[in-house]
Structure formats: structure tokens, C-alpha cells
Coordinates of C-alpha atoms in Angstrom, one line a residue:
Chain X
G91 CA 64.1 100.2 96.3
Q92 CA 66.6 100.8 98.9
Q93 CA 66.7 104.5 100.3
L94 CA 69.2 105.8 102.6
N95 CA 68.4 108.7 104.7
Q96 CA 71.5 110.8 105.9
S97 CA 71.2 113.5 108.4
P98 CA 72.0 115.8 108.7
Q99 CA 72.4 117.1 105.2
S100 CA 74.7 120.0 106.4
M101 CA 76.6 120.9 109.7
F102 CA 78.8 124.0 110.9
I103 CA 81.0 123.8 114.2
Q104 CA 84.0 125.4 115.2
E105 CA 87.4 123.6 115.1
G106 CA 87.7 121.4 117.6
E107 CA 84.2 119.9 118.3
D108 CA 83.1 117.2 117.9
V109 CA 80.8 115.7 114.8
S110 CA 78.0 112.5 114.9
M111 CA 76.0 111.7 111.9
N112 CA 74.2 108.7 110.8
C113 CA 72.7 106.8 108.1
T114 CA 69.4 105.3 108.2
S115 CA 67.7 102.6 105.6
S116 CA 64.2 101.2 104.9
S117 CA 65.9 97.5 104.9
I118 CA 69.0 95.8 106.0
F119 CA 72.6 95.8 105.0
N120 CA 75.4 93.4 105.2
T121 CA 77.7 95.9 105.0
W122 CA 78.2 99.7 105.7
L123 CA 80.8 101.8 104.5
W124 CA 81.7 105.6 104.9
Y125 CA 83.4 107.8 102.8
K126 CA 84.7 111.2 102.5
Q127 CA 84.4 113.7 99.6
D128 CA 86.7 116.4 98.9
P129 CA 85.5 119.1 95.9
G130 CA 86.3 117.6 92.6
E131 CA 87.6 114.2 93.9
G132 CA 86.5 110.9 94.0
P133 CA 85.3 109.6 97.5
V134 CA 87.9 108.3 100.0
L135 CA 87.0 105.9 102.1
L136 CA 87.0 106.2 105.7
I137 CA 85.9 103.0 107.9
A138 CA 84.1 99.7 106.7
L139 CA 81.8 97.8 108.7
Y140 CA 80.9 94.2 108.4
K141 CA 79.2 93.0 111.1
A142 CA 76.0 94.2 113.0
G143 CA 77.4 95.7 116.3
E144 CA 80.5 96.5 115.5
L145 CA 82.2 99.3 116.5
T146 CA 85.4 100.5 114.1
S147 CA 87.9 103.7 114.8
N148 CA 90.4 105.1 112.7
G149 CA 92.2 107.9 114.2
R150 CA 89.4 110.8 114.9
L151 CA 87.0 108.7 113.1
T152 CA 84.6 106.1 114.9
A153 CA 81.6 104.4 112.9
Q154 CA 79.4 101.8 114.6
F155 CA 77.3 99.2 112.4
G156 CA 73.4 99.2 114.1
I157 CA 72.5 96.4 115.9
T158 CA 68.9 96.2 113.6
R159 CA 71.5 96.8 110.2
K160 CA 69.4 99.4 109.4
D161 CA 71.6 101.9 110.4
S162 CA 75.0 103.4 110.9
F163 CA 76.6 106.4 112.6
L164 CA 80.1 108.1 112.0
N165 CA 81.8 110.5 114.7
I166 CA 84.4 112.4 114.7
S167 CA 86.2 114.2 117.1
A168 CA 88.2 117.1 118.1
S169 CA 87.6 118.2 114.7
I170 CA 90.6 119.7 112.4
P171 CA 90.3 122.0 109.1
S172 CA 91.1 119.4 106.7
D173 CA 88.0 117.4 107.7
V174 CA 85.9 120.0 105.9
G175 CA 84.4 117.9 103.2
I176 CA 81.1 115.8 101.7
Y177 CA 81.0 112.5 104.1
F178 CA 78.8 109.7 102.5
C179 CA 77.5 106.3 103.9
A180 CA 76.9 103.6 101.5
G181 CA 75.3 100.2 102.0
Q182 CA 75.8 96.8 100.6
N183 CA 73.8 93.3 100.8
F184 CA 76.0 90.2 100.3
G185 CA 75.5 89.0 96.5
N186 CA 74.5 92.3 95.3
E187 CA 77.6 94.5 93.8
K188 CA 75.7 97.7 94.1
L189 CA 76.3 100.3 96.9
T190 CA 73.2 102.3 98.3
F191 CA 74.4 105.7 98.8
G192 CA 73.3 108.4 101.3
T193 CA 72.5 111.6 100.5
G194 CA 75.6 113.4 102.1
T195 CA 76.3 115.3 105.1
R196 CA 78.4 118.6 104.0
L197 CA 80.8 119.5 106.6
T198 CA 81.7 123.0 107.7
I199 CA 84.5 124.2 110.2
I200 CA 83.8 127.9 110.9
P201 CA 86.9 129.8 111.8
Chain J
E93 CA 95.8 103.6 99.5
A94 CA 93.5 103.0 96.7
D95 CA 95.3 102.5 92.6
I96 CA 92.4 103.1 90.5
Y97 CA 93.3 106.0 88.2
Q98 CA 90.8 108.2 85.5
T99 CA 92.0 110.2 83.2
P100 CA 91.2 112.9 81.9
R101 CA 90.8 114.4 84.9
Y102 CA 88.9 117.7 83.9
L103 CA 87.6 117.7 79.7
V104 CA 85.3 120.4 77.7
I105 CA 83.9 119.1 74.5
G106 CA 81.3 120.8 72.1
T107 CA 77.7 118.7 71.3
G108 CA 78.0 115.8 69.3
K109 CA 81.5 115.0 70.2
K110 CA 82.6 111.2 70.9
I111 CA 84.3 110.7 74.4
T112 CA 86.5 107.9 76.3
L113 CA 86.7 108.3 79.8
E114 CA 89.3 106.3 81.0
C115 CA 89.5 104.3 84.1
S116 CA 92.5 101.6 85.2
Q117 CA 93.4 99.7 88.0
T118 CA 96.2 97.6 89.2
M119 CA 94.9 95.6 92.5
G120 CA 93.7 92.9 90.3
H121 CA 89.7 93.5 91.4
D122 CA 87.8 92.2 89.4
K123 CA 84.6 93.8 90.4
M124 CA 84.4 97.8 88.4
Y125 CA 81.9 100.5 88.3
W126 CA 81.0 103.6 86.8
Y127 CA 78.8 106.7 88.9
Q128 CA 77.8 109.6 87.6
Q129 CA 77.6 112.3 90.4
D130 CA 76.2 115.8 90.0
P131 CA 78.3 118.2 92.3
G132 CA 77.5 118.2 96.0
M133 CA 74.7 115.0 95.5
E134 CA 75.0 111.2 96.1
L135 CA 76.4 109.0 93.5
H136 CA 74.3 106.8 90.6
L137 CA 75.3 104.1 89.9
I138 CA 75.4 103.3 85.8
H139 CA 77.5 100.4 84.5
Y140 CA 79.1 97.7 86.4
S141 CA 81.6 94.7 85.2
Y142 CA 82.2 91.2 87.0
G143 CA 85.4 90.6 85.1
V144 CA 86.6 90.4 81.5
N145 CA 83.6 90.5 79.0
S146 CA 81.2 91.0 81.3
T147 CA 79.3 95.0 81.4
E148 CA 76.1 95.4 83.0
K149 CA 73.6 98.7 83.3
G150 CA 73.0 100.5 86.7
D151 CA 69.9 101.6 88.3
L152 CA 70.6 105.0 86.3
S153 CA 69.9 105.2 82.6
S154 CA 72.8 106.5 81.1
E155 CA 73.6 107.1 76.7
S156 CA 77.1 105.9 77.6
T157 CA 78.5 102.1 76.8
V158 CA 81.5 100.2 78.5
S159 CA 83.7 97.7 77.6
R160 CA 85.8 95.0 79.7
I161 CA 88.4 92.9 77.7
R162 CA 91.1 93.4 80.4
T163 CA 90.7 93.0 84.2
E164 CA 92.4 96.2 85.0
H165 CA 90.8 98.7 82.3
F166 CA 87.1 99.7 82.4
P167 CA 86.6 102.3 80.0
L168 CA 83.2 104.6 79.1
T169 CA 82.2 105.9 75.9
L170 CA 79.9 108.8 74.9
E171 CA 79.4 108.4 70.9
S172 CA 77.8 111.6 71.0
A173 CA 78.0 114.5 73.8
R174 CA 75.5 116.6 74.6
P175 CA 74.9 118.8 77.6
S176 CA 72.8 116.6 79.8
H177 CA 75.8 114.8 80.2
T178 CA 77.9 117.4 81.7
S179 CA 78.9 115.7 85.4
Q180 CA 81.1 114.2 87.2
Y181 CA 82.2 111.0 86.6
L182 CA 83.6 108.4 88.7
C183 CA 85.2 104.7 88.6
A184 CA 85.2 102.3 91.4
S185 CA 86.9 98.8 91.4
S186 CA 85.6 96.2 94.6
D187 CA 87.7 93.7 96.3
Y188 CA 85.8 91.2 99.1
R189 CA 87.6 91.3 102.7
G190 CA 86.2 91.0 106.4
G191 CA 83.0 89.6 105.2
G192 CA 81.8 92.0 102.8
E193 CA 83.2 93.9 99.5
T194 CA 84.5 97.5 99.5
Q195 CA 84.6 99.7 96.7
Y196 CA 87.6 102.1 95.8
F197 CA 87.3 105.0 94.0
G198 CA 89.4 106.8 91.7
P199 CA 89.6 110.8 91.0
G200 CA 86.9 111.2 88.7
T201 CA 86.4 112.6 85.4
R202 CA 84.6 116.0 85.4
L203 CA 82.8 116.8 81.7
L204 CA 81.7 119.7 80.9
V205 CA 79.9 119.3 77.5
L206 CA 78.9 123.0 76.0

């Protein structure tokens, strides 16, 4: 089946730093989604990407749908304490209602 | 903002008990999903539904069952809970927008089976 490799697995940064994480797939997707999950909560949708090459921003977050349809990245600028959590990418194909999730990137902010 | 609700949020129960995890959404979405997730790990799809009277098994084998009698309601049942069922259970629903489907998640139910 499809696999999503998400990297890095974890990040330790200082407040104010920029963050970059990415997902790569062994096959193509038609939709890429980025979620953030706080401990004990459900994932919250951050950005949805529907077209290859699409670059979308949501406040300090920017995500891009790779031209090859096999990758996506998420950038966070000027990180703040509430950015702490686990970030998941997810890919989906047309006609396949199932999402394939990445393994997550755990973001920690060092005081 | 997604209007999808799960109850209970936390449940501690003994082995052998029957439990039902509730999920409801007020967005009129046809498609709904159940995922199982261990802490800090990836999500695994265990059930999904295209709409009323439709239920399908997901990628991860699960001893739970689901039903979809109403569009807004997608409960998950474990007939006899076991410690191996301890996990977080996440419900989601999806809509079609911008050329693709987007899933929205509930807050989850954390289940501990003793």
C-alpha cells in the first residue's frame, strides 16, 4: 500500500525560529492535508492542498503541494509556544475516501 | 471550525464490558470515519461509512463494530472490551471542497481497559 515518510520525526527549536517539515510518498496523491494534534485531542486541520504546485498560507503557516504529486512541505515562521504539538501530513486520492497519514513530526520549543 | 463531537472523552472500564463510543456531526457530511491511534503514533483507519446504512472495514483489523442509521450519528461498539483495546479512538467526517475531500476530526475518546 501507499506509504508516507514524514521528516523530521522530532524537532527541538527556540521560540522565534522558523520550522520546516516535509512528507514524501511512494505514489501520487491528489490531495495533501496538514494537521496539528495536541496531546489527548483530535487532529485539527491546518491547510488543505488540492492542486500540484499549489502554495497556500494560513497565518504563519505555509504549505506546498509538490509538482510531482509525491511530496508536500509545511513551514512555520516565527514559532511561538502554542505551536508545540505533533504535525501530521495526510494524502488522499480521488475516489479513495481513505487518508494515508504520515508518522508525524513532534515539535518542541525550548525555553 | 468543525462541528463533530465525541463522547465520552475518557473511559476507564473493566475487561469484558460492552461499550459504545458516540460520534455525531452537525455538518450534514455523508462520509464518516473511525480511527485508532496510540499516543504519539500515526492514525489507523478501522471503519468508515459512505452514508446511511453503509459501513466498511478500514485498513486496521478491529474487533469493534459500527452502525450508521442516521447521517449525523456514527457510533462504535466493542461487545467485550479487552486491555488490547486501550487506545485513543478518533471520529472524523469529510466534505468535498476545492477539488478534494477534507476530513475533520472530533476530539477523540481515550479508552483504558483494565
